[in-house]
Amino acid sequence: MEYNTVLLTRSEEDVKKAADIIKNGGVVGMPTETVYGLAANALDPKAVEKIFQAKGRPMDNPLIVHIADKADMEKLAEDIPDAAYKLAEKFWPGPLTMVLKKKSIVPDVTSGGLDTVGIRLPVHHTARELISECGVPVAAPSANLSGSPSPTAAEHVMNDMKGRIPAVVDGGMCPVGIESTVVCFEDGAVKILRPGFISGEDFTRAGFQVVYAKGITEELDAGEKPLSPGMKYKHYSPKANVTIVSGTLEQFTAYVKEHNGKNTYSMIFDDDILSFPYRYMTYGNTVQEQARMLFHVLREMDIVGAEQVFVRCPVTVGAGLAVYNRLLRAAAFEVVRL
Ligand code: TXA
Ligand code: MG
């Protein structure tokens, strides 16, 4: 079906319109603090199927279910470990998704056929208002076409979803900019399946034991099954070939000089610009800025027709690990170490 996609504001009236679409089994572009999501009634298999169609997403990749109230976790999940309640207390509302044993109320299509469900309580005001107004939990993957960089502005969602969904709610630029941290629980430890803005160090500081799933910073072996199905797909890629280059600014500059070709761009830190003589876009200095800018800049690279992008390697501690993880996928794990 071809839609005449409307851009709604975050006014109460428009949020009600968006909620009506969702209550009637439709899909709406929804702002969150991390990235925009494609939201539909998580408990309605037909509505959830429309998300997969709009995105072109493989059916075995489960969706995150968004709630507006902590108590709703127990409506969706059972055998919830103590650690999950503690994490919810400390980090919800916020960019954290917890994978828990699902109750049968969650349709198989929502959980990608798994017996678990990822649950998240976002902090973004409009997201919470919209979910509350719907009165049902809302399934929402990132609102990009499958394989493209996640959308961090309503305009990005429009670019990818125009004609494919009835409406997008414009909630402004996403303040976090990368997707939520996805965790499950294993023998009392918090296991990070997808790194995010809330980092392993944050969990450690909060008194949790932390383990990392394989596939976060290294490629899985052929045929190896990741714990988070999304990790097996090439992701976040602009059309250009992306290469991460790790080294000092001097080394980076010398490398670009040697490999500079037609439509080659660099993604550098703000502080680099005074001594960098080639075509560039910047993605901030701090980890927070880099997270917020990353997908925006990757999309800009498409707009200018970049064919090769050299990226200065971010620090990989704290939330930097999440920035590095997304870049690795955009680069199909191509890293040059100088
Ligand atoms: O910040 C976010 O998480 C955004 C916003 C919209 O909330 N959503 C998002 O959804 O990034 P998506 O579908 O693009 O990524 C969800 C990731 C995928 O890698 C998926 O495989 C994993 O979470 N996931 C979801 N449910 C899971 C489950 N039951 N078990 C393991 N991994 C799960
Ligand atoms: Mg995604």
Coordinates of C-alpha atoms and ligand atoms in Angstrom, one line a residue:
M1 CA 0.0 0.0 0.0
E2 CA 1.2 3.5 -0.9
Y3 CA 0.6 6.1 1.8
N4 CA 0.6 9.9 1.6
T5 CA 2.9 10.2 4.6
V6 CA 2.1 13.1 6.9
L7 CA 4.5 14.9 9.2
L8 CA 2.9 15.4 12.6
T9 CA 4.2 17.8 15.3
R10 CA 4.6 16.8 19.0
S11 CA 1.5 18.8 20.0
E12 CA -1.0 16.9 22.2
E13 CA -3.5 16.9 19.3
D14 CA -1.0 15.4 16.8
V15 CA 0.2 12.8 19.3
K16 CA -3.4 11.8 19.6
K17 CA -3.7 11.4 15.8
A18 CA -0.6 9.3 15.8
A19 CA -2.0 7.1 18.6
D20 CA -5.2 6.6 16.7
I21 CA -3.2 5.3 13.7
I22 CA -1.4 2.8 16.0
K23 CA -4.7 1.8 17.8
N24 CA -6.2 1.1 14.4
G25 CA -3.3 -1.3 13.5
G26 CA -1.1 1.2 11.6
V27 CA 2.6 2.1 11.8
V28 CA 4.0 5.6 12.9
G29 CA 7.5 7.1 12.9
M30 CA 8.1 7.8 16.6
P31 CA 10.9 9.9 18.1
T32 CA 12.8 8.5 21.1
E33 CA 16.0 9.7 22.9
T34 CA 18.1 7.2 21.0
V35 CA 16.9 7.0 17.3
Y36 CA 13.5 7.2 15.7
G37 CA 11.4 4.0 15.8
L38 CA 8.7 2.5 13.6
A39 CA 5.9 2.0 16.1
A40 CA 3.0 -0.3 16.0
N41 CA 0.8 -2.2 18.5
A42 CA 3.2 -4.9 19.8
L43 CA 0.3 -7.3 20.6
D44 CA -1.3 -7.2 17.2
P45 CA 0.6 -9.6 14.8
K46 CA -0.9 -7.9 11.7
A47 CA 0.3 -4.5 12.8
V48 CA 3.7 -5.8 13.6
E49 CA 4.0 -7.5 10.2
K50 CA 3.5 -4.0 8.6
I51 CA 6.6 -2.9 10.4
F52 CA 8.7 -5.6 8.8
Q53 CA 7.2 -4.8 5.4
A54 CA 7.9 -1.0 5.7
K55 CA 11.5 -1.7 6.8
G56 CA 12.3 -4.6 4.5
R57 CA 13.5 -6.4 7.7
P58 CA 14.2 -10.1 7.9
M59 CA 11.4 -11.8 9.9
D60 CA 13.8 -13.5 12.3
N61 CA 15.1 -10.2 13.7
P62 CA 13.0 -9.5 16.9
L63 CA 11.6 -6.1 17.7
I64 CA 12.0 -4.1 21.0
V65 CA 8.7 -3.6 22.8
H66 CA 8.4 -0.1 24.3
I67 CA 6.4 0.6 27.4
A68 CA 5.5 3.9 29.2
D69 CA 5.2 2.4 32.8
K70 CA 7.6 0.2 34.6
A71 CA 4.8 -2.0 35.9
D72 CA 4.0 -3.1 32.3
M73 CA 7.2 -5.1 32.2
E74 CA 5.4 -7.8 34.1
K75 CA 2.5 -7.9 31.6
L76 CA 5.0 -8.9 28.9
A77 CA 7.6 -11.0 30.7
E78 CA 7.9 -13.7 33.3
D79 CA 10.6 -15.2 35.5
I80 CA 12.1 -11.8 35.7
P81 CA 15.4 -11.9 37.6
D82 CA 16.1 -9.5 40.5
A83 CA 18.9 -7.9 38.5
A84 CA 16.3 -6.7 35.9
Y85 CA 14.3 -5.0 38.6
K86 CA 17.4 -3.3 39.8
L87 CA 18.5 -2.2 36.4
A88 CA 15.0 -0.8 35.7
E89 CA 15.2 1.1 39.0
K90 CA 18.5 2.6 38.1
F91 CA 18.3 3.1 34.3
W92 CA 14.6 3.4 33.3
P93 CA 13.3 5.5 31.8
G94 CA 16.3 5.6 29.4
P95 CA 18.2 4.0 26.5
L96 CA 18.3 0.4 28.0
T97 CA 16.6 -2.7 26.6
M98 CA 16.3 -5.8 28.7
V99 CA 15.8 -9.2 27.1
L100 CA 13.5 -11.3 29.3
K101 CA 11.5 -14.5 29.0
K102 CA 8.3 -13.6 27.2
K103 CA 4.7 -14.2 28.2
S104 CA 2.4 -15.7 25.6
I105 CA 0.7 -12.4 25.1
V106 CA 3.7 -11.3 23.0
P107 CA 3.1 -12.6 19.5
D108 CA 5.9 -14.7 17.8
V109 CA 6.2 -12.2 15.0
T110 CA 7.1 -9.5 17.5
S111 CA 9.8 -11.6 19.1
G112 CA 11.2 -13.0 15.8
G113 CA 10.1 -16.5 16.9
L114 CA 12.3 -16.4 20.1
D115 CA 10.9 -17.2 23.5
T116 CA 12.3 -13.9 24.8
V117 CA 11.2 -10.3 24.4
G118 CA 13.3 -7.1 24.5
I119 CA 11.6 -4.4 26.6
R120 CA 12.5 -0.7 26.9
L121 CA 11.0 2.3 28.7
P122 CA 12.1 5.4 26.8
V123 CA 12.7 8.7 28.5
H124 CA 11.8 10.9 25.5
H125 CA 8.7 12.8 26.5
T126 CA 6.8 12.5 23.2
A127 CA 7.5 8.8 23.0
R128 CA 6.1 8.2 26.4
E129 CA 3.1 10.4 25.7
L130 CA 2.4 8.5 22.5
I131 CA 2.8 5.0 24.1
S132 CA 0.5 6.0 27.0
E133 CA -2.0 7.4 24.6
C134 CA -2.0 4.1 22.6
G135 CA -2.7 2.2 25.8
V136 CA -0.8 -0.8 24.4
P137 CA 2.9 -1.7 24.4
V138 CA 4.5 -0.5 21.2
A139 CA 6.9 -2.5 19.1
A140 CA 9.5 -0.3 17.4
P141 CA 12.7 -1.1 15.5
S142 CA 14.8 1.8 14.3
A143 CA 12.9 3.7 11.5
N144 CA 15.4 3.2 8.8
L145 CA 15.2 1.0 5.8
S146 CA 16.9 -2.3 6.7
G147 CA 20.7 -1.9 6.4
S148 CA 20.7 2.0 6.3
P149 CA 22.0 4.2 9.1
S150 CA 19.4 4.7 11.9
P151 CA 17.4 7.9 11.7
T152 CA 18.1 10.6 14.3
A153 CA 15.8 13.3 12.8
A154 CA 12.2 13.2 11.4
E155 CA 13.7 14.2 8.0
H156 CA 15.7 11.0 8.0
V157 CA 12.6 8.9 8.6
M158 CA 10.8 10.8 5.9
N159 CA 13.6 10.1 3.4
D160 CA 13.4 6.3 4.1
M161 CA 9.7 5.8 4.8
K162 CA 7.9 8.3 2.6
G163 CA 4.9 6.4 1.0
R164 CA 5.6 3.3 3.2
I165 CA 3.9 4.5 6.4
P166 CA 1.0 6.9 7.1
A167 CA 2.7 9.3 9.5
V168 CA 5.9 10.5 11.3
V169 CA 5.9 12.5 14.5
D170 CA 8.6 15.1 14.5
G171 CA 10.2 15.1 17.9
G172 CA 13.4 17.0 16.9
M173 CA 16.9 15.6 16.8
C174 CA 17.5 12.5 19.0
P175 CA 19.7 13.6 21.9
V176 CA 21.5 10.3 22.3
G177 CA 21.8 9.4 18.6
I178 CA 22.7 5.7 18.8
E179 CA 20.4 2.8 19.7
S180 CA 19.8 1.5 23.2
T181 CA 22.0 -0.8 25.1
V182 CA 20.6 -4.3 24.8
V183 CA 21.2 -6.7 27.7
C184 CA 20.2 -10.1 28.9
F185 CA 20.9 -11.8 32.2
E186 CA 23.2 -14.8 32.7
D187 CA 24.2 -16.4 36.1
G188 CA 23.6 -13.1 37.9
A189 CA 25.6 -11.1 35.5
V190 CA 24.5 -8.5 33.0
K191 CA 25.4 -9.6 29.5
I192 CA 25.7 -6.9 26.9
L193 CA 24.3 -8.0 23.5
R194 CA 24.5 -4.6 21.9
P195 CA 26.5 -1.8 23.4
G196 CA 24.9 1.6 23.8
F197 CA 25.0 4.9 25.5
I198 CA 24.6 3.2 28.9
S199 CA 27.9 1.4 29.1
G200 CA 29.4 -1.7 30.7
E201 CA 31.3 0.7 33.0
D202 CA 28.0 2.2 34.0
F203 CA 26.7 -1.2 35.0
T204 CA 29.9 -2.0 36.8
R205 CA 29.7 1.2 38.7
A206 CA 26.1 0.3 39.7
G207 CA 27.4 -2.9 41.2
F208 CA 26.7 -5.4 38.5
Q209 CA 29.0 -8.0 37.1
V210 CA 29.3 -7.5 33.3
V211 CA 30.0 -9.8 30.4
Y212 CA 30.1 -9.0 26.7
A213 CA 28.5 -11.1 24.0
K214 CA 30.7 -12.2 21.1
G215 CA 30.3 -10.1 18.0
I216 CA 30.4 -6.6 19.5
T217 CA 33.9 -5.8 18.3
E218 CA 34.8 -8.9 16.3
E219 CA 33.2 -10.5 13.3
L220 CA 31.3 -13.7 14.0
D221 CA 32.5 -16.8 12.3
A222 CA 30.5 -17.9 9.2
G223 CA 27.3 -19.6 10.3
E224 CA 27.8 -18.6 14.0
K225 CA 24.6 -17.6 15.6
P226 CA 24.7 -14.3 17.6
L227 CA 22.6 -13.9 20.8
S228 CA 21.1 -10.8 19.3
P229 CA 19.9 -11.6 15.8
G230 CA 20.4 -8.0 14.6
M231 CA 24.2 -8.4 15.1
K232 CA 24.5 -10.7 12.1
Y233 CA 23.3 -8.2 9.5
K234 CA 25.5 -5.6 7.8
H235 CA 24.2 -2.4 9.3
Y236 CA 24.3 1.3 9.5
S237 CA 26.0 1.6 6.1
P238 CA 26.0 4.6 3.8
K239 CA 26.5 3.8 0.2
A240 CA 30.2 4.7 0.4
N241 CA 32.9 2.2 1.4
V242 CA 33.8 3.0 5.0
T243 CA 37.2 2.4 6.5
I244 CA 38.1 3.1 10.2
V245 CA 41.7 4.4 10.5
S246 CA 43.2 4.1 13.9
G247 CA 46.3 6.3 14.7
T248 CA 47.3 9.8 15.5
L249 CA 46.0 12.8 13.5
E250 CA 49.4 13.0 11.8
Q251 CA 49.3 9.3 10.8
F252 CA 45.6 9.6 9.7
T253 CA 46.4 12.7 7.5
A254 CA 49.3 10.9 5.9
Y255 CA 47.1 7.9 5.2
V256 CA 44.4 10.0 3.6
K257 CA 47.0 11.8 1.5
E258 CA 48.1 8.5 0.1
H259 CA 44.6 7.1 -0.5
N260 CA 42.8 10.2 -1.4
G261 CA 40.7 9.6 -4.5
K262 CA 37.6 10.9 -6.3
N263 CA 34.7 11.5 -3.8
T264 CA 36.8 10.5 -0.8
Y265 CA 35.8 12.1 2.5
S266 CA 37.1 11.9 6.0
M267 CA 35.1 11.8 9.2
I268 CA 37.3 13.6 11.8
F269 CA 37.0 15.1 15.2
D270 CA 36.0 18.8 15.6
D271 CA 39.4 19.5 17.0
D272 CA 41.2 18.1 13.9
I273 CA 40.0 20.7 11.4
L274 CA 42.8 23.3 11.7
S275 CA 45.4 20.8 10.5
F276 CA 43.4 18.7 8.1
P277 CA 43.7 19.7 4.5
Y278 CA 41.4 17.2 2.8
R279 CA 37.6 17.0 2.4
Y280 CA 35.9 16.2 5.7
M281 CA 32.9 16.1 7.9
T282 CA 33.3 16.3 11.6
Y283 CA 31.5 14.1 14.2
G284 CA 32.3 15.9 17.5
N285 CA 35.0 15.5 20.1
T286 CA 33.5 13.9 23.1
V287 CA 31.9 10.4 23.0
Q288 CA 28.5 12.0 23.6
E289 CA 28.9 14.3 20.6
Q290 CA 30.1 11.4 18.4
A291 CA 27.2 9.3 19.4
R292 CA 24.7 12.1 18.6
M293 CA 26.4 12.9 15.2
L294 CA 27.4 9.5 13.9
F295 CA 24.3 8.5 11.9
H296 CA 23.6 12.0 10.8
V297 CA 27.0 12.3 9.3
L298 CA 26.8 8.9 7.7
R299 CA 23.6 10.0 6.0
E300 CA 25.2 13.3 4.9
M301 CA 27.9 11.2 3.2
D302 CA 25.2 9.7 1.0
I303 CA 23.9 13.1 0.1
V304 CA 27.2 14.4 -1.0
G305 CA 27.9 11.2 -3.0
A306 CA 30.9 10.0 -1.0
E307 CA 32.4 6.8 -2.4
Q308 CA 35.2 6.3 0.2
V309 CA 35.0 7.5 3.8
F310 CA 38.0 7.3 6.1
V311 CA 36.9 7.6 9.8
R312 CA 39.1 8.6 12.7
C313 CA 38.8 5.8 15.2
P314 CA 36.9 6.9 18.4
V315 CA 38.0 5.9 21.8
T316 CA 36.5 2.5 22.7
V317 CA 35.8 2.9 26.4
G318 CA 32.5 3.8 28.0
A319 CA 29.8 4.8 25.5
G320 CA 32.7 5.0 22.9
L321 CA 32.4 1.2 22.6
A322 CA 28.9 1.7 21.1
V323 CA 30.1 4.3 18.7
Y324 CA 33.0 2.0 17.6
N325 CA 30.5 -1.0 17.3
R326 CA 28.3 1.0 14.9
L327 CA 31.2 2.2 12.9
L328 CA 32.6 -1.3 12.6
R329 CA 29.3 -2.4 11.1
A330 CA 29.2 0.5 8.7
A331 CA 32.8 -0.4 7.8
A332 CA 32.0 -4.1 7.5
F333 CA 34.9 -4.5 10.1
E334 CA 37.5 -2.8 7.9
V335 CA 40.0 -1.2 10.3
V336 CA 43.4 0.1 9.4
R337 CA 45.8 0.3 12.3
L338 CA 48.7 2.7 11.8
Ligands
TXA1 O1 17.2 2.5 20.8 C1 16.6 1.6 20.3 O2 16.7 0.4 20.8 C2 15.7 1.8 19.1 C3 14.6 2.7 19.5 C4 13.5 2.9 18.4 O3 14.0 2.3 20.7 N1 15.3 0.6 18.6 C5 16.1 -0.3 17.9 O4 15.5 -1.4 17.4 O5 17.3 -0.1 17.8 P1 16.1 -2.4 16.3 O6 15.1 -3.3 16.0 O7 16.7 -1.6 15.2 O8 17.2 -3.1 17.1 C6 16.9 -4.1 18.1 C7 18.0 -5.0 18.4 C8 18.3 -5.9 17.3 O9 19.7 -6.1 17.2 C9 17.6 -7.2 17.8 O10 18.2 -8.3 17.3 C10 17.8 -7.1 19.3 O11 17.7 -5.7 19.6 N2 16.7 -7.8 20.0 C11 15.4 -7.5 20.1 N3 14.8 -8.4 20.8 C12 15.6 -9.3 21.2 C13 15.6 -10.6 21.9 N4 14.4 -11.0 22.4 N5 16.7 -11.3 22.0 C14 17.9 -10.8 21.6 N6 18.0 -9.7 20.9 C15 16.9 -8.9 20.7
MG2 MG 18.0 -1.0 13.8

